[in-house]
């Protein structure tokens, strides 16, 4: 058996470190996002000498305002299990998912391999989902308008029927008058009332027929659009399922043909990553305090720094 070359050993070790760091970064992402949110909401950055949250982010983390608020949006709009998913999908994809509703996000994640889908492909899918949602909102608004028309038709019909009953009552009252009452006058009033009743009935019939015709036309158009939207949805779902099945098959084939499975993270590597981050943060904190030794807050800075050391010691005590 050939011995492994030095270059191969170096490549394997680098690959292990990359995967371990990636797993650690994914596990720490949710905590970092929650940390930014808590720092902003509780205004704890003021305890560190910053008057504005944005100033704290730029000076202490190196992140831009847009990046930080994207991180906060991730924990505000996405479930923890999705952020901590074993699929290393990245912050850009998580940020895209925050633009969707819960139902839209569920539909997308169920039919998409987020890890193997590019950011551009995911942007297109999010765009299509938003277009479909806008169409659904438009159809829903149109249906509300149709229901409003039906309500107005019903009210106009009730009003017309009431007027007809009033005219019929007046006619009966005039017809029941004694004979000695001026017949000519009564006849004219009866004729006028009957003519008014015919006009009301005719006007109502014309309006009702026109409104009913418009309502039926709108309903047909709505049903046609709804059927087409459902057909488009089913076609898109079929395409997504086929794409998912094809991607899964290719991925399983690669797993069967290529190198061994991912290495399980080891505790020592994770500890070293955490320790390196902590040492860097403490070093920067001490440098900051030293640089502000002539500040009015110098006493507060040194007190808080020593309290940090005491907290670490107390946490490590058994």
PDB file of C-alpha atoms in Angstrom:
ATOM      1  CA  UNK A   1       0.000   0.000   0.000  1.00  0.00           C
ATOM      2  CA  UNK A   2       1.360   3.434  -0.938  1.00  0.00           C
ATOM      3  CA  UNK A   3       2.097   5.790   1.930  1.00  0.00           C
ATOM      4  CA  UNK A   4       0.080   8.986   2.112  1.00  0.00           C
ATOM      5  CA  UNK A   5       1.951  11.989   0.775  1.00  0.00           C
ATOM      6  CA  UNK A   6       2.689  14.991   2.944  1.00  0.00           C
ATOM      7  CA  UNK A   7       0.514  17.148   0.689  1.00  0.00           C
ATOM      8  CA  UNK A   8      -2.439  14.770   1.049  1.00  0.00           C
ATOM      9  CA  UNK A   9      -2.099  14.772   4.851  1.00  0.00           C
ATOM     10  CA  UNK A  10      -1.941  18.582   4.824  1.00  0.00           C
ATOM     11  CA  UNK A  11      -5.042  18.763   2.578  1.00  0.00           C
ATOM     12  CA  UNK A  12      -6.986  16.339   4.795  1.00  0.00           C
ATOM     13  CA  UNK A  13      -6.090  18.291   7.950  1.00  0.00           C
ATOM     14  CA  UNK A  14      -7.101  21.582   6.311  1.00  0.00           C
ATOM     15  CA  UNK A  15     -10.366  20.025   5.167  1.00  0.00           C
ATOM     16  CA  UNK A  16     -11.053  18.832   8.721  1.00  0.00           C
ATOM     17  CA  UNK A  17     -10.378  22.288  10.153  1.00  0.00           C
ATOM     18  CA  UNK A  18     -12.613  23.966   7.590  1.00  0.00           C
ATOM     19  CA  UNK A  19     -15.530  21.614   8.289  1.00  0.00           C
ATOM     20  CA  UNK A  20     -15.121  21.897  12.041  1.00  0.00           C
ATOM     21  CA  UNK A  21     -15.030  25.689  11.848  1.00  0.00           C
ATOM     22  CA  UNK A  22     -18.067  25.707   9.545  1.00  0.00           C
ATOM     23  CA  UNK A  23     -20.046  23.557  11.980  1.00  0.00           C
ATOM     24  CA  UNK A  24     -18.987  25.800  14.851  1.00  0.00           C
ATOM     25  CA  UNK A  25     -19.959  28.919  12.907  1.00  0.00           C
ATOM     26  CA  UNK A  26     -23.385  27.488  12.093  1.00  0.00           C
ATOM     27  CA  UNK A  27     -24.026  26.560  15.712  1.00  0.00           C
ATOM     28  CA  UNK A  28     -22.917  30.006  16.879  1.00  0.00           C
ATOM     29  CA  UNK A  29     -24.940  31.943  14.258  1.00  0.00           C
ATOM     30  CA  UNK A  30     -28.208  31.921  16.201  1.00  0.00           C
ATOM     31  CA  UNK A  31     -26.463  32.963  19.425  1.00  0.00           C
ATOM     32  CA  UNK A  32     -24.739  35.829  17.614  1.00  0.00           C
ATOM     33  CA  UNK A  33     -27.994  37.041  16.052  1.00  0.00           C
ATOM     34  CA  UNK A  34     -29.786  36.856  19.406  1.00  0.00           C
ATOM     35  CA  UNK A  35     -26.869  38.701  20.987  1.00  0.00           C
ATOM     36  CA  UNK A  36     -27.197  41.578  18.529  1.00  0.00           C
ATOM     37  CA  UNK A  37     -30.958  41.738  19.142  1.00  0.00           C
ATOM     38  CA  UNK A  38     -30.570  41.763  22.932  1.00  0.00           C
ATOM     39  CA  UNK A  39     -27.770  44.353  22.770  1.00  0.00           C
ATOM     40  CA  UNK A  40     -29.982  46.625  20.662  1.00  0.00           C
ATOM     41  CA  UNK A  41     -33.268  46.127  22.535  1.00  0.00           C
ATOM     42  CA  UNK A  42     -31.799  46.409  26.048  1.00  0.00           C
ATOM     43  CA  UNK A  43     -29.385  49.250  25.098  1.00  0.00           C
ATOM     44  CA  UNK A  44     -26.545  47.486  26.901  1.00  0.00           C
ATOM     45  CA  UNK A  45     -24.092  49.019  24.424  1.00  0.00           C
ATOM     46  CA  UNK A  46     -24.334  52.185  26.544  1.00  0.00           C
ATOM     47  CA  UNK A  47     -22.594  50.302  29.357  1.00  0.00           C
ATOM     48  CA  UNK A  48     -19.628  49.871  27.002  1.00  0.00           C
ATOM     49  CA  UNK A  49     -19.355  53.593  26.360  1.00  0.00           C
ATOM     50  CA  UNK A  50     -21.376  53.896  23.123  1.00  0.00           C
ATOM     51  CA  UNK A  51     -24.311  56.268  22.727  1.00  0.00           C
ATOM     52  CA  UNK A  52     -25.601  54.605  19.543  1.00  0.00           C
ATOM     53  CA  UNK A  53     -26.042  50.942  18.662  1.00  0.00           C
ATOM     54  CA  UNK A  54     -24.653  51.515  15.164  1.00  0.00           C
ATOM     55  CA  UNK A  55     -21.422  52.942  16.618  1.00  0.00           C
ATOM     56  CA  UNK A  56     -21.017  49.863  18.787  1.00  0.00           C
ATOM     57  CA  UNK A  57     -21.516  47.521  15.808  1.00  0.00           C
ATOM     58  CA  UNK A  58     -18.972  49.299  13.604  1.00  0.00           C
ATOM     59  CA  UNK A  59     -16.304  49.683  16.304  1.00  0.00           C
ATOM     60  CA  UNK A  60     -16.610  46.376  18.145  1.00  0.00           C
ATOM     61  CA  UNK A  61     -17.776  43.870  15.522  1.00  0.00           C
ATOM     62  CA  UNK A  62     -16.721  45.342  12.182  1.00  0.00           C
ATOM     63  CA  UNK A  63     -20.179  44.658  10.727  1.00  0.00           C
ATOM     64  CA  UNK A  64     -22.131  47.261   8.763  1.00  0.00           C
ATOM     65  CA  UNK A  65     -25.557  48.461   9.894  1.00  0.00           C
ATOM     66  CA  UNK A  66     -27.196  46.453   7.094  1.00  0.00           C
ATOM     67  CA  UNK A  67     -25.435  43.223   8.087  1.00  0.00           C
ATOM     68  CA  UNK A  68     -26.369  43.588  11.756  1.00  0.00           C
ATOM     69  CA  UNK A  69     -30.025  44.305  11.045  1.00  0.00           C
ATOM     70  CA  UNK A  70     -30.109  41.326   8.675  1.00  0.00           C
ATOM     71  CA  UNK A  71     -28.844  39.167  11.561  1.00  0.00           C
ATOM     72  CA  UNK A  72     -31.521  40.569  13.882  1.00  0.00           C
ATOM     73  CA  UNK A  73     -34.202  39.982  11.234  1.00  0.00           C
ATOM     74  CA  UNK A  74     -33.133  36.326  11.008  1.00  0.00           C
ATOM     75  CA  UNK A  75     -33.917  35.588  14.678  1.00  0.00           C
ATOM     76  CA  UNK A  76     -37.043  37.750  14.659  1.00  0.00           C
ATOM     77  CA  UNK A  77     -38.617  36.072  11.623  1.00  0.00           C
ATOM     78  CA  UNK A  78     -37.159  32.550  11.401  1.00  0.00           C
ATOM     79  CA  UNK A  79     -37.528  29.598  13.810  1.00  0.00           C
ATOM     80  CA  UNK A  80     -34.454  28.624  15.805  1.00  0.00           C
ATOM     81  CA  UNK A  81     -34.351  25.101  14.367  1.00  0.00           C
ATOM     82  CA  UNK A  82     -34.058  26.489  10.832  1.00  0.00           C
ATOM     83  CA  UNK A  83     -31.208  28.838  11.763  1.00  0.00           C
ATOM     84  CA  UNK A  84     -29.400  26.013  13.588  1.00  0.00           C
ATOM     85  CA  UNK A  85     -30.067  23.549  10.774  1.00  0.00           C
ATOM     86  CA  UNK A  86     -27.276  21.153   9.929  1.00  0.00           C
ATOM     87  CA  UNK A  87     -27.482  22.346   6.324  1.00  0.00           C
ATOM     88  CA  UNK A  88     -24.925  25.123   6.006  1.00  0.00           C
ATOM     89  CA  UNK A  89     -27.075  27.443   3.926  1.00  0.00           C
ATOM     90  CA  UNK A  90     -25.460  30.734   4.937  1.00  0.00           C
ATOM     91  CA  UNK A  91     -26.643  34.151   6.076  1.00  0.00           C
ATOM     92  CA  UNK A  92     -27.615  35.409   2.594  1.00  0.00           C
ATOM     93  CA  UNK A  93     -30.079  32.566   2.106  1.00  0.00           C
ATOM     94  CA  UNK A  94     -31.469  32.973   5.628  1.00  0.00           C
ATOM     95  CA  UNK A  95     -31.971  36.685   4.939  1.00  0.00           C
ATOM     96  CA  UNK A  96     -33.922  35.829   1.771  1.00  0.00           C
ATOM     97  CA  UNK A  97     -36.156  33.490   3.774  1.00  0.00           C
ATOM     98  CA  UNK A  98     -37.066  36.339   6.164  1.00  0.00           C
ATOM     99  CA  UNK A  99     -38.905  38.036   3.269  1.00  0.00           C
ATOM    100  CA  UNK A 100     -41.476  35.203   3.116  1.00  0.00           C
ATOM    101  CA  UNK A 101     -44.499  34.460   5.254  1.00  0.00           C
ATOM    102  CA  UNK A 102     -44.502  31.301   7.359  1.00  0.00           C
ATOM    103  CA  UNK A 103     -46.648  29.413   4.807  1.00  0.00           C
ATOM    104  CA  UNK A 104     -44.519  30.570   1.872  1.00  0.00           C
ATOM    105  CA  UNK A 105     -41.336  29.617   3.722  1.00  0.00           C
ATOM    106  CA  UNK A 106     -42.709  26.168   4.569  1.00  0.00           C
ATOM    107  CA  UNK A 107     -43.650  25.572   0.935  1.00  0.00           C
ATOM    108  CA  UNK A 108     -40.180  26.632  -0.230  1.00  0.00           C
ATOM    109  CA  UNK A 109     -38.165  24.650   2.330  1.00  0.00           C
ATOM    110  CA  UNK A 110     -40.226  21.488   1.763  1.00  0.00           C
ATOM    111  CA  UNK A 111     -39.538  21.530  -1.979  1.00  0.00           C
ATOM    112  CA  UNK A 112     -36.026  22.991  -2.160  1.00  0.00           C
ATOM    113  CA  UNK A 113     -32.593  21.690  -1.225  1.00  0.00           C
ATOM    114  CA  UNK A 114     -31.429  24.931   0.397  1.00  0.00           C
ATOM    115  CA  UNK A 115     -27.850  23.757   0.871  1.00  0.00           C
ATOM    116  CA  UNK A 116     -27.287  22.952  -2.815  1.00  0.00           C
ATOM    117  CA  UNK A 117     -29.360  25.817  -4.228  1.00  0.00           C
ATOM    118  CA  UNK A 118     -27.411  28.927  -5.186  1.00  0.00           C
ATOM    119  CA  UNK A 119     -28.289  32.361  -3.795  1.00  0.00           C
ATOM    120  CA  UNK A 120     -29.393  33.515  -7.254  1.00  0.00           C
ATOM    121  CA  UNK A 121     -31.667  30.485  -7.701  1.00  0.00           C
ATOM    122  CA  UNK A 122     -33.142  31.052  -4.240  1.00  0.00           C
ATOM    123  CA  UNK A 123     -33.730  34.737  -5.034  1.00  0.00           C
ATOM    124  CA  UNK A 124     -35.691  33.712  -8.129  1.00  0.00           C
ATOM    125  CA  UNK A 125     -37.814  31.230  -6.169  1.00  0.00           C
ATOM    126  CA  UNK A 126     -38.540  33.825  -3.470  1.00  0.00           C
ATOM    127  CA  UNK A 127     -39.489  36.298  -6.217  1.00  0.00           C
ATOM    128  CA  UNK A 128     -41.906  33.806  -7.809  1.00  0.00           C
ATOM    129  CA  UNK A 129     -43.518  33.068  -4.435  1.00  0.00           C
ATOM    130  CA  UNK A 130     -44.015  36.802  -3.797  1.00  0.00           C
ATOM    131  CA  UNK A 131     -45.571  37.238  -7.260  1.00  0.00           C
ATOM    132  CA  UNK A 132     -47.954  34.347  -6.560  1.00  0.00           C
ATOM    133  CA  UNK A 133     -48.855  35.861  -3.164  1.00  0.00           C
ATOM    134  CA  UNK A 134     -49.543  39.251  -4.791  1.00  0.00           C
ATOM    135  CA  UNK A 135     -51.842  37.572  -7.342  1.00  0.00           C
ATOM    136  CA  UNK A 136     -53.688  35.782  -4.539  1.00  0.00           C
ATOM    137  CA  UNK A 137     -54.113  39.091  -2.667  1.00  0.00           C
ATOM    138  CA  UNK A 138     -55.429  40.722  -5.844  1.00  0.00           C
ATOM    139  CA  UNK A 139     -57.964  37.930  -6.401  1.00  0.00           C
ATOM    140  CA  UNK A 140     -58.998  38.098  -2.765  1.00  0.00           C
ATOM    141  CA  UNK A 141     -59.534  41.844  -3.076  1.00  0.00           C
ATOM    142  CA  UNK A 142     -61.586  41.301  -6.212  1.00  0.00           C
ATOM    143  CA  UNK A 143     -63.730  38.753  -4.381  1.00  0.00           C
ATOM    144  CA  UNK A 144     -64.284  41.254  -1.560  1.00  0.00           C
ATOM    145  CA  UNK A 145     -65.405  43.811  -4.160  1.00  0.00           C
ATOM    146  CA  UNK A 146     -67.845  41.281  -5.612  1.00  0.00           C
ATOM    147  CA  UNK A 147     -69.236  40.527  -2.170  1.00  0.00           C
ATOM    148  CA  UNK A 148     -69.669  44.273  -1.629  1.00  0.00           C
ATOM    149  CA  UNK A 149     -71.604  44.532  -4.907  1.00  0.00           C
ATOM    150  CA  UNK A 150     -73.851  41.658  -3.830  1.00  0.00           C
ATOM    151  CA  UNK A 151     -74.497  43.390  -0.499  1.00  0.00           C
ATOM    152  CA  UNK A 152     -75.452  46.620  -2.285  1.00  0.00           C
ATOM    153  CA  UNK A 153     -77.761  44.686  -4.619  1.00  0.00           C
ATOM    154  CA  UNK A 154     -79.459  43.079  -1.638  1.00  0.00           C
ATOM    155  CA  UNK A 155     -79.930  46.450   0.112  1.00  0.00           C
ATOM    156  CA  UNK A 156     -81.329  48.067  -3.044  1.00  0.00           C
ATOM    157  CA  UNK A 157     -83.709  45.158  -3.510  1.00  0.00           C
ATOM    158  CA  UNK A 158     -84.958  45.436   0.078  1.00  0.00           C
ATOM    159  CA  UNK A 159     -85.425  49.174  -0.366  1.00  0.00           C
ATOM    160  CA  UNK A 160     -87.393  48.680  -3.593  1.00  0.00           C
ATOM    161  CA  UNK A 161     -89.592  45.981  -2.059  1.00  0.00           C
ATOM    162  CA  UNK A 162     -90.351  48.264   0.895  1.00  0.00           C
ATOM    163  CA  UNK A 163     -91.331  51.091  -1.455  1.00  0.00           C
ATOM    164  CA  UNK A 164     -93.591  48.739  -3.418  1.00  0.00           C
ATOM    165  CA  UNK A 165     -95.348  47.638  -0.230  1.00  0.00           C
ATOM    166  CA  UNK A 166     -95.845  51.282   0.770  1.00  0.00           C
ATOM    167  CA  UNK A 167     -97.387  52.111  -2.624  1.00  0.00           C
ATOM    168  CA  UNK A 168     -99.658  49.061  -2.487  1.00  0.00           C
ATOM    169  CA  UNK A 169    -100.840  50.126   0.974  1.00  0.00           C
ATOM    170  CA  UNK A 170    -101.591  53.638  -0.285  1.00  0.00           C
ATOM    171  CA  UNK A 171    -103.546  52.229  -3.234  1.00  0.00           C
ATOM    172  CA  UNK A 172    -105.628  50.019  -0.942  1.00  0.00           C
ATOM    173  CA  UNK A 173    -106.297  52.966   1.351  1.00  0.00           C
ATOM    174  CA  UNK A 174    -107.500  55.125  -1.561  1.00  0.00           C
ATOM    175  CA  UNK A 175    -109.654  52.318  -2.983  1.00  0.00           C
ATOM    176  CA  UNK A 176    -111.335  51.853   0.397  1.00  0.00           C
ATOM    177  CA  UNK A 177    -112.473  55.478   0.716  1.00  0.00           C
ATOM    178  CA  UNK A 178    -116.266  56.176   0.767  1.00  0.00           C
ATOM    179  CA  UNK A 179    -117.982  56.747  -2.563  1.00  0.00           C
ATOM    180  CA  UNK A 180    -118.875  60.318  -1.664  1.00  0.00           C
ATOM    181  CA  UNK A 181    -115.194  61.265  -1.736  1.00  0.00           C
ATOM    182  CA  UNK A 182    -114.202  62.957  -4.967  1.00  0.00           C
ATOM    183  CA  UNK A 183    -113.819  60.033  -7.344  1.00  0.00           C
ATOM    184  CA  UNK A 184    -111.913  61.991  -9.953  1.00  0.00           C
ATOM    185  CA  UNK A 185    -109.258  63.080  -7.485  1.00  0.00           C
ATOM    186  CA  UNK A 186    -108.903  59.558  -6.112  1.00  0.00           C
ATOM    187  CA  UNK A 187    -108.647  58.066  -9.558  1.00  0.00           C
ATOM    188  CA  UNK A 188    -105.836  60.412 -10.432  1.00  0.00           C
ATOM    189  CA  UNK A 189    -103.981  59.655  -7.203  1.00  0.00           C
ATOM    190  CA  UNK A 190    -104.426  55.910  -7.726  1.00  0.00           C
ATOM    191  CA  UNK A 191    -103.212  56.199 -11.310  1.00  0.00           C
ATOM    192  CA  UNK A 192    -100.200  58.235 -10.204  1.00  0.00           C
ATOM    193  CA  UNK A 193     -99.325  55.771  -7.458  1.00  0.00           C
ATOM    194  CA  UNK A 194     -99.679  52.803  -9.790  1.00  0.00           C
ATOM    195  CA  UNK A 195     -97.508  54.560 -12.359  1.00  0.00           C
ATOM    196  CA  UNK A 196     -94.875  55.345  -9.686  1.00  0.00           C
ATOM    197  CA  UNK A 197     -94.929  51.708  -8.553  1.00  0.00           C
ATOM    198  CA  UNK A 198     -94.407  50.518 -12.130  1.00  0.00           C
ATOM    199  CA  UNK A 199     -91.488  52.898 -12.576  1.00  0.00           C
ATOM    200  CA  UNK A 200     -89.884  51.751  -9.307  1.00  0.00           C
ATOM    201  CA  UNK A 201     -90.373  48.112 -10.242  1.00  0.00           C
ATOM    202  CA  UNK A 202     -88.981  48.673 -13.767  1.00  0.00           C
ATOM    203  CA  UNK A 203     -86.015  50.679 -12.487  1.00  0.00           C
ATOM    204  CA  UNK A 204     -85.234  48.037  -9.883  1.00  0.00           C
ATOM    205  CA  UNK A 205     -85.506  45.213 -12.443  1.00  0.00           C
ATOM    206  CA  UNK A 206     -83.101  46.957 -14.817  1.00  0.00           C
ATOM    207  CA  UNK A 207     -80.583  47.710 -12.075  1.00  0.00           C
ATOM    208  CA  UNK A 208     -80.800  44.226 -10.630  1.00  0.00           C
ATOM    209  CA  UNK A 209     -80.370  42.596 -14.047  1.00  0.00           C
ATOM    210  CA  UNK A 210     -77.330  44.766 -14.808  1.00  0.00           C
ATOM    211  CA  UNK A 211     -75.733  44.138 -11.393  1.00  0.00           C
ATOM    212  CA  UNK A 212     -76.475  40.427 -11.591  1.00  0.00           C
ATOM    213  CA  UNK A 213     -74.934  40.251 -15.066  1.00  0.00           C
ATOM    214  CA  UNK A 214     -71.795  42.104 -13.895  1.00  0.00           C
ATOM    215  CA  UNK A 215     -71.564  39.925 -10.801  1.00  0.00           C
ATOM    216  CA  UNK A 216     -71.792  36.704 -12.836  1.00  0.00           C
ATOM    217  CA  UNK A 217     -69.164  37.991 -15.248  1.00  0.00           C
ATOM    218  CA  UNK A 218     -66.809  38.887 -12.396  1.00  0.00           C
ATOM    219  CA  UNK A 219     -67.343  35.506 -10.751  1.00  0.00           C
ATOM    220  CA  UNK A 220     -66.518  33.691 -14.007  1.00  0.00           C
ATOM    221  CA  UNK A 221     -63.338  35.723 -14.414  1.00  0.00           C
ATOM    222  CA  UNK A 222     -62.388  35.098 -10.794  1.00  0.00           C
ATOM    223  CA  UNK A 223     -62.947  31.350 -11.089  1.00  0.00           C
ATOM    224  CA  UNK A 224     -60.927  31.216 -14.312  1.00  0.00           C
ATOM    225  CA  UNK A 225     -58.027  33.093 -12.690  1.00  0.00           C
ATOM    226  CA  UNK A 226     -58.239  30.934  -9.570  1.00  0.00           C
ATOM    227  CA  UNK A 227     -58.179  27.745 -11.663  1.00  0.00           C
ATOM    228  CA  UNK A 228     -55.216  29.036 -13.686  1.00  0.00           C
ATOM    229  CA  UNK A 229     -53.369  30.039 -10.476  1.00  0.00           C
ATOM    230  CA  UNK A 230     -53.944  26.584  -9.015  1.00  0.00           C
ATOM    231  CA  UNK A 231     -52.745  24.957 -12.238  1.00  0.00           C
ATOM    232  CA  UNK A 232     -49.617  27.154 -12.246  1.00  0.00           C
ATOM    233  CA  UNK A 233     -49.007  26.249  -8.606  1.00  0.00           C
ATOM    234  CA  UNK A 234     -49.304  22.517  -9.269  1.00  0.00           C
ATOM    235  CA  UNK A 235     -47.026  22.777 -12.317  1.00  0.00           C
ATOM    236  CA  UNK A 236     -44.437  24.662 -10.275  1.00  0.00           C
ATOM    237  CA  UNK A 237     -44.667  22.135  -7.442  1.00  0.00           C
ATOM    238  CA  UNK A 238     -44.183  19.293  -9.920  1.00  0.00           C
ATOM    239  CA  UNK A 239     -41.100  20.999 -11.336  1.00  0.00           C
ATOM    240  CA  UNK A 240     -39.718  21.601  -7.839  1.00  0.00           C
ATOM    241  CA  UNK A 241     -40.338  17.975  -6.833  1.00  0.00           C
ATOM    242  CA  UNK A 242     -38.612  16.718  -9.985  1.00  0.00           C
ATOM    243  CA  UNK A 243     -35.689  19.064  -9.344  1.00  0.00           C
ATOM    244  CA  UNK A 244     -35.506  17.946  -5.714  1.00  0.00           C
ATOM    245  CA  UNK A 245     -35.564  14.256  -6.648  1.00  0.00           C
ATOM    246  CA  UNK A 246     -32.878  14.820  -9.275  1.00  0.00           C
ATOM    247  CA  UNK A 247     -30.699  16.785  -6.845  1.00  0.00           C
ATOM    248  CA  UNK A 248     -31.099  14.141  -4.137  1.00  0.00           C
ATOM    249  CA  UNK A 249     -30.160  11.375  -6.578  1.00  0.00           C
ATOM    250  CA  UNK A 250     -27.045  13.242  -7.702  1.00  0.00           C
ATOM    251  CA  UNK A 251     -26.085  14.013  -4.112  1.00  0.00           C
ATOM    252  CA  UNK A 252     -26.512  10.383  -3.027  1.00  0.00           C
ATOM    253  CA  UNK A 253     -24.468   9.275  -6.032  1.00  0.00           C
ATOM    254  CA  UNK A 254     -21.649  11.650  -5.085  1.00  0.00           C
ATOM    255  CA  UNK A 255     -21.741  10.412  -1.502  1.00  0.00           C
ATOM    256  CA  UNK A 256     -21.421   6.830  -2.696  1.00  0.00           C
ATOM    257  CA  UNK A 257     -18.563   7.580  -5.092  1.00  0.00           C
ATOM    258  CA  UNK A 258     -16.481  10.198  -3.351  1.00  0.00           C
ATOM    259  CA  UNK A 259     -14.445  10.622  -0.177  1.00  0.00           C
ATOM    260  CA  UNK A 260     -15.496   9.475   3.310  1.00  0.00           C
ATOM    261  CA  UNK A 261     -18.364  11.100   5.191  1.00  0.00           C
ATOM    262  CA  UNK A 262     -17.926  14.359   7.008  1.00  0.00           C
ATOM    263  CA  UNK A 263     -15.760  14.206  10.060  1.00  0.00           C
ATOM    264  CA  UNK A 264     -17.559  14.642  13.346  1.00  0.00           C
ATOM    265  CA  UNK A 265     -16.486  17.772  15.123  1.00  0.00           C
ATOM    266  CA  UNK A 266     -14.058  17.161  17.982  1.00  0.00           C
ATOM    267  CA  UNK A 267     -14.368  18.981  21.293  1.00  0.00           C
ATOM    268  CA  UNK A 268     -10.769  20.152  21.268  1.00  0.00           C
ATOM    269  CA  UNK A 269     -11.106  21.963  17.951  1.00  0.00           C
ATOM    270  CA  UNK A 270     -14.310  23.655  19.067  1.00  0.00           C
ATOM    271  CA  UNK A 271     -12.694  24.691  22.346  1.00  0.00           C
ATOM    272  CA  UNK A 272      -9.724  26.157  20.481  1.00  0.00           C
ATOM    273  CA  UNK A 273     -12.075  28.150  18.238  1.00  0.00           C
ATOM    274  CA  UNK A 274     -14.015  29.522  21.215  1.00  0.00           C
ATOM    275  CA  UNK A 275     -10.797  30.246  23.111  1.00  0.00           C
ATOM    276  CA  UNK A 276      -9.261  32.081  20.149  1.00  0.00           C
ATOM    277  CA  UNK A 277     -12.368  34.251  19.810  1.00  0.00           C
ATOM    278  CA  UNK A 278     -12.466  34.962  23.566  1.00  0.00           C
ATOM    279  CA  UNK A 279      -8.753  35.860  23.726  1.00  0.00           C
ATOM    280  CA  UNK A 280      -9.133  38.200  20.771  1.00  0.00           C
ATOM    281  CA  UNK A 281     -12.177  39.902  22.349  1.00  0.00           C
ATOM    282  CA  UNK A 282     -10.470  40.295  25.755  1.00  0.00           C
ATOM    283  CA  UNK A 283      -7.310  41.690  24.106  1.00  0.00           C
ATOM    284  CA  UNK A 284      -9.336  44.254  22.195  1.00  0.00           C
ATOM    285  CA  UNK A 285     -11.271  45.146  25.361  1.00  0.00           C
ATOM    286  CA  UNK A 286      -8.047  45.726  27.360  1.00  0.00           C
ATOM    287  CA  UNK A 287      -6.554  47.803  24.524  1.00  0.00           C
ATOM    288  CA  UNK A 288      -9.709  49.905  24.427  1.00  0.00           C
ATOM    289  CA  UNK A 289      -9.566  50.546  28.196  1.00  0.00           C
ATOM    290  CA  UNK A 290      -5.870  51.506  28.006  1.00  0.00           C
ATOM    291  CA  UNK A 291      -6.501  53.895  25.130  1.00  0.00           C
ATOM    292  CA  UNK A 292      -9.129  55.688  27.222  1.00  0.00           C
ATOM    293  CA  UNK A 293      -7.164  55.967  30.466  1.00  0.00           C
ATOM    294  CA  UNK A 294      -7.773  59.728  30.479  1.00  0.00           C
ATOM    295  CA  UNK A 295     -11.511  59.340  29.944  1.00  0.00           C
ATOM    296  CA  UNK A 296     -14.089  60.155  32.626  1.00  0.00           C
ATOM    297  CA  UNK A 297     -15.348  56.587  32.174  1.00  0.00           C
ATOM    298  CA  UNK A 298     -11.941  54.964  32.753  1.00  0.00           C
ATOM    299  CA  UNK A 299     -12.884  53.844  36.266  1.00  0.00           C
ATOM    300  CA  UNK A 300     -16.117  52.319  34.971  1.00  0.00           C
ATOM    301  CA  UNK A 301     -14.263  50.553  32.132  1.00  0.00           C
ATOM    302  CA  UNK A 302     -11.687  48.967  34.446  1.00  0.00           C
ATOM    303  CA  UNK A 303     -14.358  47.944  36.945  1.00  0.00           C
ATOM    304  CA  UNK A 304     -16.440  46.218  34.248  1.00  0.00           C
ATOM    305  CA  UNK A 305     -13.348  44.479  32.817  1.00  0.00           C
ATOM    306  CA  UNK A 306     -12.403  43.074  36.237  1.00  0.00           C
ATOM    307  CA  UNK A 307     -16.000  41.980  36.756  1.00  0.00           C
ATOM    308  CA  UNK A 308     -15.718  40.031  33.495  1.00  0.00           C
ATOM    309  CA  UNK A 309     -12.738  38.119  34.875  1.00  0.00           C
ATOM    310  CA  UNK A 310     -14.630  37.432  38.119  1.00  0.00           C
ATOM    311  CA  UNK A 311     -17.608  36.155  36.132  1.00  0.00           C
ATOM    312  CA  UNK A 312     -15.393  33.715  34.206  1.00  0.00           C
ATOM    313  CA  UNK A 313     -13.857  32.438  37.429  1.00  0.00           C
ATOM    314  CA  UNK A 314     -17.249  32.032  39.096  1.00  0.00           C
ATOM    315  CA  UNK A 315     -18.647  30.162  36.065  1.00  0.00           C
ATOM    316  CA  UNK A 316     -15.737  27.705  36.137  1.00  0.00           C
ATOM    317  CA  UNK A 317     -16.106  26.922  39.846  1.00  0.00           C
ATOM    318  CA  UNK A 318     -17.647  23.529  40.546  1.00  0.00           C
TER     319      UNK A 318
END
